[in-house]
mmCIF file of C-alpha atoms in Angstrom:
data_model
loop_
_atom_site.group_PDB
_atom_site.id
_atom_site.type_symbol
_atom_site.label_atom_id
_atom_site.label_comp_id
_atom_site.label_asym_id
_atom_site.label_seq_id
_atom_site.Cartn_x
_atom_site.Cartn_y
_atom_site.Cartn_z
ATOM 1 C CA LYS Z 179 182.788 -61.109 96.744
ATOM 2 C CA SER Z 180 182.654 -61.728 100.484
ATOM 3 C CA VAL Z 181 181.585 -58.774 102.636
ATOM 4 C CA SER Z 182 180.824 -60.614 105.886
ATOM 5 C CA SER Z 183 179.591 -63.975 107.119
ATOM 6 C CA ALA Z 184 176.066 -62.774 106.320
ATOM 7 C CA GLU Z 185 176.691 -61.047 102.986
ATOM 8 C CA SER Z 186 178.386 -62.135 99.771
ATOM 9 C CA HIS Z 187 177.850 -61.619 96.040
ATOM 10 C CA LEU Z 188 178.238 -64.018 93.100
ATOM 11 C CA TYR Z 189 179.508 -62.702 89.758
ATOM 12 C CA LEU Z 190 179.823 -64.180 86.293
ATOM 13 C CA VAL Z 191 182.934 -62.960 84.458
ATOM 14 C CA ASP Z 192 183.442 -63.066 80.687
ATOM 15 C CA LEU Z 193 187.101 -64.045 80.344
ATOM 16 C CA VAL Z 194 187.325 -62.590 76.824
ATOM 17 C CA THR Z 195 185.877 -59.150 77.456
ATOM 18 C CA GLY Z 196 186.491 -58.910 81.184
ATOM 19 C CA GLN Z 197 182.907 -57.862 81.779
ATOM 20 C CA LYS Z 198 181.163 -59.127 84.880
ATOM 21 C CA ARG Z 199 177.579 -59.243 86.073
ATOM 22 C CA GLU Z 200 176.045 -60.318 89.339
ATOM 23 C CA LEU Z 201 174.095 -63.562 89.403
ATOM 24 C CA ASP Z 202 171.109 -63.727 91.736
ATOM 25 C CA ALA Z 203 171.261 -60.037 92.608
ATOM 26 C CA LEU Z 204 169.077 -59.416 95.650
ATOM 27 C CA PRO Z 205 167.774 -56.274 97.365
ATOM 28 C CA GLY Z 206 168.863 -57.545 100.781
ATOM 29 C CA LYS Z 207 171.859 -59.339 102.256
ATOM 30 C CA ALA Z 208 172.490 -63.025 101.601
ATOM 31 C CA SER Z 209 175.300 -65.505 102.115
ATOM 32 C CA ILE Z 210 176.531 -67.303 98.959
ATOM 33 C CA LYS Z 211 179.271 -69.908 98.642
ATOM 34 C CA ASP Z 212 180.519 -72.995 96.776
ATOM 35 C CA ALA Z 213 179.426 -71.968 93.265
ATOM 36 C CA ARG Z 214 179.950 -74.682 90.604
ATOM 37 C CA PHE Z 215 179.092 -74.629 86.905
ATOM 38 C CA ALA Z 216 176.704 -77.267 85.610
ATOM 39 C CA ARG Z 217 178.277 -79.588 83.043
ATOM 40 C CA ASP Z 218 176.260 -78.078 80.180
ATOM 41 C CA GLY Z 219 177.349 -74.550 81.077
ATOM 42 C CA GLN Z 220 173.748 -73.376 81.255
ATOM 43 C CA GLY Z 221 173.618 -72.843 84.972
ATOM 44 C CA VAL Z 222 175.407 -72.662 88.298
ATOM 45 C CA TYR Z 223 174.874 -74.685 91.472
ATOM 46 C CA TYR Z 224 175.551 -72.790 94.691
ATOM 47 C CA ILE Z 225 174.618 -72.470 98.372
ATOM 48 C CA SER Z 226 172.657 -69.436 99.568
ATOM 49 C CA ASP Z 227 170.393 -68.355 102.412
ATOM 50 C CA ALA Z 228 168.518 -65.828 100.256
ATOM 51 C CA ASP Z 229 164.746 -65.784 100.778
ATOM 52 C CA GLY Z 230 164.886 -68.079 103.792
ATOM 53 C CA GLU Z 231 166.302 -68.895 107.210
ATOM 54 C CA PHE Z 232 168.734 -71.578 106.076
ATOM 55 C CA LYS Z 233 171.504 -72.005 103.516
ATOM 56 C CA GLN Z 234 170.003 -74.068 100.702
ATOM 57 C CA LEU Z 235 171.342 -75.796 97.622
ATOM 58 C CA ARG Z 236 170.241 -73.765 94.592
ATOM 59 C CA TRP Z 237 170.554 -73.693 90.812
ATOM 60 C CA ILE Z 238 170.332 -70.632 88.584
ATOM 61 C CA ASN Z 239 170.191 -70.445 84.795
ATOM 62 C CA ILE Z 240 172.880 -67.929 83.852
ATOM 63 C CA PHE Z 241 170.985 -66.837 80.728
ATOM 64 C CA THR Z 242 167.374 -66.580 81.922
ATOM 65 C CA GLY Z 243 167.883 -66.051 85.656
ATOM 66 C CA GLN Z 244 165.497 -68.914 86.464
ATOM 67 C CA LYS Z 245 166.189 -70.241 89.972
ATOM 68 C CA THR Z 246 165.420 -73.562 91.645
ATOM 69 C CA THR Z 247 165.907 -74.660 95.263
ATOM 70 C CA LEU Z 248 167.067 -78.286 95.414
ATOM 71 C CA SER Z 249 167.239 -78.839 99.182
ATOM 72 C CA GLY Z 250 164.005 -77.174 100.262
ATOM 73 C CA GLN Z 251 162.897 -80.342 102.049
ATOM 74 C CA ILE Z 252 165.781 -79.961 104.545
ATOM 75 C CA PRO Z 253 165.152 -77.357 107.292
ATOM 76 C CA TRP Z 254 168.875 -77.041 108.018
ATOM 77 C CA ASP Z 255 171.971 -75.435 106.514
ATOM 78 C CA VAL Z 256 173.761 -76.934 103.520
ATOM 79 C CA ASP Z 257 177.486 -76.619 104.211
ATOM 80 C CA ALA Z 258 179.314 -77.896 101.130
ATOM 81 C CA LEU Z 259 178.781 -79.354 97.663
ATOM 82 C CA THR Z 260 180.721 -81.023 94.875
ATOM 83 C CA ILE Z 261 179.829 -82.160 91.331
ATOM 84 C CA SER Z 262 181.285 -85.067 89.378
ATOM 85 C CA ARG Z 263 183.336 -84.086 86.330
ATOM 86 C CA ASP Z 264 180.838 -85.673 83.926
ATOM 87 C CA GLY Z 265 178.026 -83.669 85.520
ATOM 88 C CA ARG Z 266 175.965 -86.676 86.530
ATOM 89 C CA TYR Z 267 176.227 -86.628 90.321
ATOM 90 C CA LEU Z 268 176.069 -83.866 92.902
ATOM 91 C CA ALA Z 269 176.915 -84.502 96.552
ATOM 92 C CA TYR Z 270 176.252 -82.081 99.389
ATOM 93 C CA ILE Z 271 176.451 -81.983 103.176
ATOM 94 C CA SER Z 272 173.612 -80.771 105.389
ATOM 95 C CA ASN Z 273 174.342 -79.710 108.965
ATOM 96 C CA GLU Z 274 171.357 -81.076 110.881
ATOM 97 C CA GLY Z 275 171.526 -79.854 114.459
ATOM 98 C CA GLY Z 276 175.316 -80.023 114.508
ATOM 99 C CA VAL Z 277 175.544 -83.499 112.936
ATOM 100 C CA ASP Z 278 176.353 -83.923 109.238
ATOM 101 C CA LYS Z 279 174.319 -85.842 106.682
ATOM 102 C CA LEU Z 280 175.505 -86.892 103.220
ATOM 103 C CA ASN Z 281 173.049 -86.159 100.407
ATOM 104 C CA LEU Z 282 173.343 -87.331 96.781
ATOM 105 C CA LEU Z 283 171.594 -86.228 93.582
ATOM 106 C CA ASP Z 284 171.542 -87.898 90.180
ATOM 107 C CA LEU Z 285 171.381 -84.812 87.969
ATOM 108 C CA VAL Z 286 170.686 -86.846 84.818
ATOM 109 C CA ALA Z 287 167.774 -88.843 86.259
ATOM 110 C CA HIS Z 288 166.648 -85.848 88.402
ATOM 111 C CA GLN Z 289 166.290 -87.922 91.551
ATOM 112 C CA ASP Z 290 167.647 -88.140 95.086
ATOM 113 C CA LEU Z 291 169.876 -91.104 95.888
ATOM 114 C CA LEU Z 292 170.062 -92.871 99.247
ATOM 115 C CA PRO Z 293 173.692 -93.263 100.393
ATOM 116 C CA PRO Z 294 174.645 -96.015 102.851
ATOM 117 C CA ARG Z 295 174.525 -95.267 106.556
ATOM 118 C CA LEU Z 296 177.673 -93.837 108.089
ATOM 119 C CA PRO Z 297 179.341 -95.648 111.026
ATOM 120 C CA SER Z 298 177.754 -93.220 113.510
ATOM 121 C CA ALA Z 299 176.600 -89.643 113.854
ATOM 122 C CA GLY Z 300 179.517 -87.364 113.093
ATOM 123 C CA LEU Z 301 181.106 -84.708 110.900
ATOM 124 C CA LEU Z 302 181.881 -84.863 107.168
ATOM 125 C CA GLY Z 303 184.261 -82.869 105.008
ATOM 126 C CA ASP Z 304 186.517 -82.748 101.938
ATOM 127 C CA LEU Z 305 183.917 -83.981 99.421
ATOM 128 C CA ASP Z 306 185.383 -84.830 96.016
ATOM 129 C CA PHE Z 307 184.590 -87.148 93.108
ATOM 130 C CA ASP Z 308 187.311 -89.012 91.234
ATOM 131 C CA ALA Z 309 188.058 -88.147 87.598
ATOM 132 C CA ASP Z 310 185.569 -90.727 86.284
ATOM 133 C CA GLY Z 311 182.752 -89.700 88.607
ATOM 134 C CA LYS Z 312 182.452 -93.276 89.830
ATOM 135 C CA ARG Z 313 183.676 -92.758 93.379
ATOM 136 C CA LEU Z 314 183.073 -90.087 96.008
ATOM 137 C CA ALA Z 315 185.728 -89.478 98.651
ATOM 138 C CA PHE Z 316 185.179 -87.642 101.932
ATOM 139 C CA SER Z 317 186.458 -87.458 105.487
ATOM 140 C CA PHE Z 318 184.468 -88.548 108.507
ATOM 141 C CA ALA Z 319 184.964 -88.150 112.250
ATOM 142 C CA ALA Z 320 182.809 -88.818 115.296
ATOM 143 C CA THR Z 321 183.102 -88.349 119.047
ATOM 144 C CA ASN Z 322 184.432 -91.912 119.362
ATOM 145 C CA GLN Z 323 186.387 -92.021 116.081
ATOM 146 C CA PRO Z 324 189.303 -89.931 114.763
ATOM 147 C CA ARG Z 325 188.956 -88.510 111.261
ATOM 148 C CA ASP Z 326 189.329 -91.042 108.453
ATOM 149 C CA ALA Z 327 189.022 -91.101 104.677
ATOM 150 C CA TYR Z 328 186.040 -92.936 103.171
ATOM 151 C CA VAL Z 329 185.181 -93.749 99.576
ATOM 152 C CA LEU Z 330 181.684 -94.395 98.237
ATOM 153 C CA ASP Z 331 181.345 -96.472 95.056
ATOM 154 C CA MET Z 332 178.495 -94.830 93.139
ATOM 155 C CA ASP Z 333 177.597 -97.929 91.105
ATOM 156 C CA THR Z 334 177.343 -100.362 94.009
ATOM 157 C CA ASN Z 335 176.500 -97.814 96.741
ATOM 158 C CA ARG Z 336 179.183 -99.433 98.891
ATOM 159 C CA LEU Z 337 181.111 -97.419 101.470
ATOM 160 C CA THR Z 338 184.724 -98.317 102.283
ATOM 161 C CA ALA Z 339 187.085 -96.855 104.889
ATOM 162 C CA TRP Z 340 190.424 -96.157 103.225
ATOM 163 C CA THR Z 341 192.241 -95.189 106.424
ATOM 164 C CA HIS Z 342 192.018 -96.397 110.013
ATOM 165 C CA SER Z 343 193.287 -93.726 112.379
ATOM 166 C CA GLU Z 344 194.536 -94.840 115.759
ATOM 167 C CA ALA Z 345 193.724 -93.535 119.217
ATOM 168 C CA GLY Z 346 197.039 -94.725 120.618
ATOM 169 C CA PRO Z 347 196.838 -96.780 123.838
ATOM 170 C CA VAL Z 348 193.392 -95.401 124.670
ATOM 171 C CA ASP Z 349 190.441 -97.748 124.278
ATOM 172 C CA PRO Z 350 187.928 -96.030 121.917
ATOM 173 C CA ALA Z 351 185.130 -97.905 123.699
ATOM 174 C CA LYS Z 352 185.725 -95.616 126.684
ATOM 175 C CA PHE Z 353 185.128 -92.444 124.688
ATOM 176 C CA VAL Z 354 182.030 -90.568 125.832
ATOM 177 C CA SER Z 355 179.379 -89.468 123.345
ATOM 178 C CA PRO Z 356 177.388 -86.349 124.251
ATOM 179 C CA ARG Z 357 173.663 -85.956 124.577
ATOM 180 C CA LEU Z 358 171.826 -82.930 123.244
ATOM 181 C CA VAL Z 359 169.786 -80.993 125.826
ATOM 182 C CA LYS Z 360 167.613 -77.873 125.828
ATOM 183 C CA PHE Z 361 167.578 -75.201 128.503
ATOM 184 C CA PRO Z 362 165.341 -72.106 128.819
ATOM 185 C CA THR Z 363 166.880 -68.663 128.571
ATOM 186 C CA PHE Z 364 165.742 -65.189 129.663
ATOM 187 C CA ASP Z 365 163.570 -64.106 126.719
ATOM 188 C CA ARG Z 366 160.611 -65.586 124.883
ATOM 189 C CA GLN Z 367 160.040 -66.984 121.427
ATOM 190 C CA GLY Z 368 156.420 -66.297 120.714
ATOM 191 C CA LEU Z 369 154.389 -67.339 123.745
ATOM 192 C CA ARG Z 370 156.998 -69.706 125.185
ATOM 193 C CA PRO Z 371 160.419 -69.218 126.783
ATOM 194 C CA ARG Z 372 163.197 -69.455 124.208
ATOM 195 C CA GLU Z 373 165.148 -72.714 124.503
ATOM 196 C CA LEU Z 374 168.824 -73.063 123.637
ATOM 197 C CA LEU Z 375 170.783 -76.216 122.816
ATOM 198 C CA ALA Z 376 173.843 -77.646 124.523
ATOM 199 C CA TYR Z 377 175.903 -80.811 124.130
ATOM 200 C CA VAL Z 378 176.585 -82.548 127.458
ATOM 201 C CA TYR Z 379 179.421 -85.034 128.053
ATOM 202 C CA GLU Z 380 179.184 -86.913 131.351
ATOM 203 C CA PRO Z 381 181.545 -89.340 133.131
ATOM 204 C CA ALA Z 382 180.446 -92.942 133.518
ATOM 205 C CA ALA Z 383 180.649 -92.705 137.327
ATOM 206 C CA ALA Z 384 177.703 -91.484 139.356
ATOM 207 C CA GLY Z 385 177.395 -87.748 139.966
ATOM 208 C CA PRO Z 386 177.107 -85.038 140.888
ATOM 209 C CA HIS Z 387 180.051 -83.975 138.723
ATOM 210 C CA PRO Z 388 181.956 -80.705 138.626
ATOM 211 C CA VAL Z 389 181.235 -78.854 135.395
ATOM 212 C CA LEU Z 390 183.393 -77.342 132.683
ATOM 213 C CA ILE Z 391 181.403 -75.052 130.387
ATOM 214 C CA TRP Z 392 183.146 -74.954 127.019
ATOM 215 C CA LEU Z 393 182.375 -71.904 124.869
ATOM 216 C CA GLU Z 394 183.097 -72.153 121.160
ATOM 217 C CA SER Z 395 185.055 -69.477 119.325
ATOM 218 C CA GLY Z 396 183.114 -67.272 117.002
ATOM 219 C CA PRO Z 397 180.675 -65.624 117.379
ATOM 220 C CA ASP Z 398 179.759 -67.266 114.073
ATOM 221 C CA ARG Z 399 180.982 -70.720 115.116
ATOM 222 C CA GLN Z 400 178.871 -73.683 116.177
ATOM 223 C CA PHE Z 401 179.949 -76.326 118.663
ATOM 224 C CA ARG Z 402 179.728 -79.654 116.884
ATOM 225 C CA PRO Z 403 180.414 -83.137 118.310
ATOM 226 C CA GLY Z 404 183.553 -84.196 116.475
ATOM 227 C CA PHE Z 405 186.578 -86.104 117.753
ATOM 228 C CA ASP Z 406 188.075 -84.111 120.633
ATOM 229 C CA PRO Z 407 190.773 -85.843 122.729
ATOM 230 C CA TRP Z 408 190.881 -82.922 125.171
ATOM 231 C CA ILE Z 409 187.195 -83.187 126.053
ATOM 232 C CA GLN Z 410 187.562 -86.958 126.397
ATOM 233 C CA TYR Z 411 190.471 -86.408 128.809
ATOM 234 C CA VAL Z 412 188.552 -83.870 130.907
ATOM 235 C CA VAL Z 413 185.549 -86.192 131.153
ATOM 236 C CA GLY Z 414 187.225 -89.592 131.333
ATOM 237 C CA GLU Z 415 190.293 -88.775 133.441
ATOM 238 C CA LEU Z 416 189.403 -85.664 135.446
ATOM 239 C CA GLY Z 417 185.770 -86.579 136.061
ATOM 240 C CA PHE Z 418 184.224 -83.335 134.838
ATOM 241 C CA ALA Z 419 180.954 -83.032 132.977
ATOM 242 C CA VAL Z 420 181.535 -80.857 129.911
ATOM 243 C CA VAL Z 421 178.643 -78.664 128.803
ATOM 244 C CA ALA Z 422 179.052 -77.014 125.393
ATOM 245 C CA PRO Z 423 176.174 -74.617 124.632
ATOM 246 C CA ASN Z 424 175.329 -73.044 121.294
ATOM 247 C CA LEU Z 425 174.304 -69.620 122.542
ATOM 248 C CA ARG Z 426 172.388 -67.092 120.450
ATOM 249 C CA GLY Z 427 174.414 -65.870 117.497
ATOM 250 C CA THR Z 428 175.498 -69.390 116.623
ATOM 251 C CA PRO Z 429 175.129 -70.442 112.977
ATOM 252 C CA GLY Z 430 173.266 -73.572 111.966
ATOM 253 C CA TYR Z 431 169.885 -72.612 113.408
ATOM 254 C CA GLY Z 432 168.748 -70.006 110.894
ATOM 255 C CA LYS Z 433 169.485 -66.362 110.097
ATOM 256 C CA SER Z 434 167.150 -65.033 112.780
ATOM 257 C CA TYR Z 435 168.989 -66.964 115.494
ATOM 258 C CA LEU Z 436 172.338 -65.825 114.088
ATOM 259 C CA ALA Z 437 171.266 -62.179 114.389
ATOM 260 C CA LEU Z 438 170.066 -62.375 118.001
ATOM 261 C CA ASP Z 439 173.408 -61.180 119.430
ATOM 262 C CA GLN Z 440 174.482 -58.648 116.840
ATOM 263 C CA GLY Z 441 175.240 -55.002 117.524
ATOM 264 C CA LEU Z 442 173.651 -53.723 120.725
ATOM 265 C CA LEU Z 443 172.313 -57.234 121.416
ATOM 266 C CA ARG Z 444 175.804 -58.667 122.000
ATOM 267 C CA GLU Z 445 175.425 -58.975 125.766
ATOM 268 C CA ASP Z 446 172.276 -61.066 125.373
ATOM 269 C CA ALA Z 447 174.637 -64.002 124.768
ATOM 270 C CA ILE Z 448 176.076 -63.354 128.229
ATOM 271 C CA LYS Z 449 172.537 -63.491 129.625
ATOM 272 C CA ASP Z 450 172.176 -66.885 127.907
ATOM 273 C CA LEU Z 451 175.243 -68.013 129.811
ATOM 274 C CA GLY Z 452 173.607 -66.880 133.048
ATOM 275 C CA ALA Z 453 170.493 -68.866 132.128
ATOM 276 C CA LEU Z 454 172.675 -71.936 131.608
ATOM 277 C CA LEU Z 455 174.120 -71.518 135.111
ATOM 278 C CA VAL Z 456 170.584 -71.348 136.506
ATOM 279 C CA TRP Z 457 169.659 -74.526 134.610
ATOM 280 C CA LEU Z 458 172.737 -76.343 135.951
ATOM 281 C CA ARG Z 459 171.617 -75.637 139.515
ATOM 282 C CA GLY Z 460 168.405 -77.516 138.879
ATOM 283 C CA GLN Z 461 170.127 -80.670 137.566
ATOM 284 C CA SER Z 462 171.045 -83.223 140.228
ATOM 285 C CA ARG Z 463 173.745 -84.782 138.022
ATOM 286 C CA PHE Z 464 175.876 -81.619 138.226
ATOM 287 C CA ASP Z 465 177.706 -80.003 141.128
ATOM 288 C CA ALA Z 466 176.618 -76.409 140.538
ATOM 289 C CA LYS Z 467 179.005 -75.182 143.251
ATOM 290 C CA HIS Z 468 181.977 -76.338 141.222
ATOM 291 C CA VAL Z 469 181.663 -74.782 137.770
ATOM 292 C CA ILE Z 470 184.438 -73.328 135.631
ATOM 293 C CA VAL Z 471 184.127 -71.598 132.264
ATOM 294 C CA SER Z 472 186.552 -71.877 129.371
ATOM 295 C CA GLY Z 473 186.719 -70.788 125.768
ATOM 296 C CA SER Z 474 188.905 -69.503 122.947
ATOM 297 C CA ASP Z 475 188.641 -66.312 120.906
ATOM 298 C CA TYR Z 476 185.018 -65.148 121.252
ATOM 299 C CA GLY Z 477 184.544 -68.006 123.735
ATOM 300 C CA GLY Z 478 187.446 -66.523 125.680
ATOM 301 C CA TYR Z 479 185.615 -63.196 125.778
ATOM 302 C CA LEU Z 480 182.501 -64.990 127.086
ATOM 303 C CA ALA Z 481 184.582 -66.759 129.739
ATOM 304 C CA LEU Z 482 185.938 -63.412 130.966
ATOM 305 C CA ALA Z 483 182.431 -61.943 130.852
ATOM 306 C CA ALA Z 484 181.163 -64.848 132.953
ATOM 307 C CA LEU Z 485 183.763 -64.067 135.628
ATOM 308 C CA VAL Z 486 182.650 -60.428 135.680
ATOM 309 C CA ASN Z 487 178.889 -61.018 135.591
ATOM 310 C CA PHE Z 488 178.533 -64.335 137.430
ATOM 311 C CA GLY Z 489 181.579 -64.424 139.692
ATOM 312 C CA ASP Z 490 179.464 -65.713 142.577
ATOM 313 C CA ARG Z 491 178.402 -68.764 140.549
ATOM 314 C CA VAL Z 492 181.640 -69.872 138.896
ATOM 315 C CA LEU Z 493 184.902 -70.867 140.570
ATOM 316 C CA GLY Z 494 187.164 -69.849 137.708
ATOM 317 C CA GLY Z 495 187.656 -69.290 134.024
ATOM 318 C CA VAL Z 496 190.203 -69.925 131.316
ATOM 319 C CA ALA Z 497 190.331 -67.597 128.314
ATOM 320 C CA PHE Z 498 192.385 -68.794 125.347
ATOM 321 C CA ALA Z 499 193.010 -65.641 123.298
ATOM 322 C CA GLY Z 500 190.248 -63.507 124.744
ATOM 323 C CA ILE Z 501 189.548 -60.022 123.397
#
């Protein structure tokens, strides 16, 4: 039962009697997703952010209620999981600062497995084992690589690309990879100014460059560096630097960060945007007199808000489906 992005409930239903009961009932709100029965039927694997900042891989015994956290060593969100049909292997994806990592468990031997290195830092999806549990298929994309299908042989630990997507006449070697930067915002986190994260794409030519601030839709959406032909065009052909911040309220950085813009705090995200404009003025690589703001959905709302609140610091804005 999904109530919101921050609250959901997991139920066990008896298909004979129709009775249901809630598994992992909690006094407070928690996000739960991707529930899968263990092969022996004794428990359920699922993802939840109960009792912590991040969404963790968990197991619960459906008879005793005993719970175990299986990804506690990872201080990031777990985004997806899948289990082989024979119940031996479990694969899950952790979102580590916007970049995905593949994690594997041998449920029979009770040990973590080390998968081969991916071609580069990027985004994963569509995890699924074959019927025999011998191969794991998933999709992978990076800033310099369109999404492709990969297959991991579990016995040999060998990774093979099954598709080879094309970028047309464009040379993939010219694609720009972003760097992750931090900038201070208006409030404090403990005794220090709070720092926010942004991905920065810059042209190969010397600056200073005009700036396009790209604001992700949401508010519960995180900008992540996947394959984006439009950003590559803006950077490579138009000569803009693209700055994509993850303002407060963005998922992926813990429940406390996600809640920083909720309710009456909504306009604090606009103040973050003002702090980003201040930071841009102090960077010699950027032309702070030539900044435009763009976004879709919630990002479109932020773009319009930037024009209202910081009209003297931005030259224009583009709102795709604003409020």
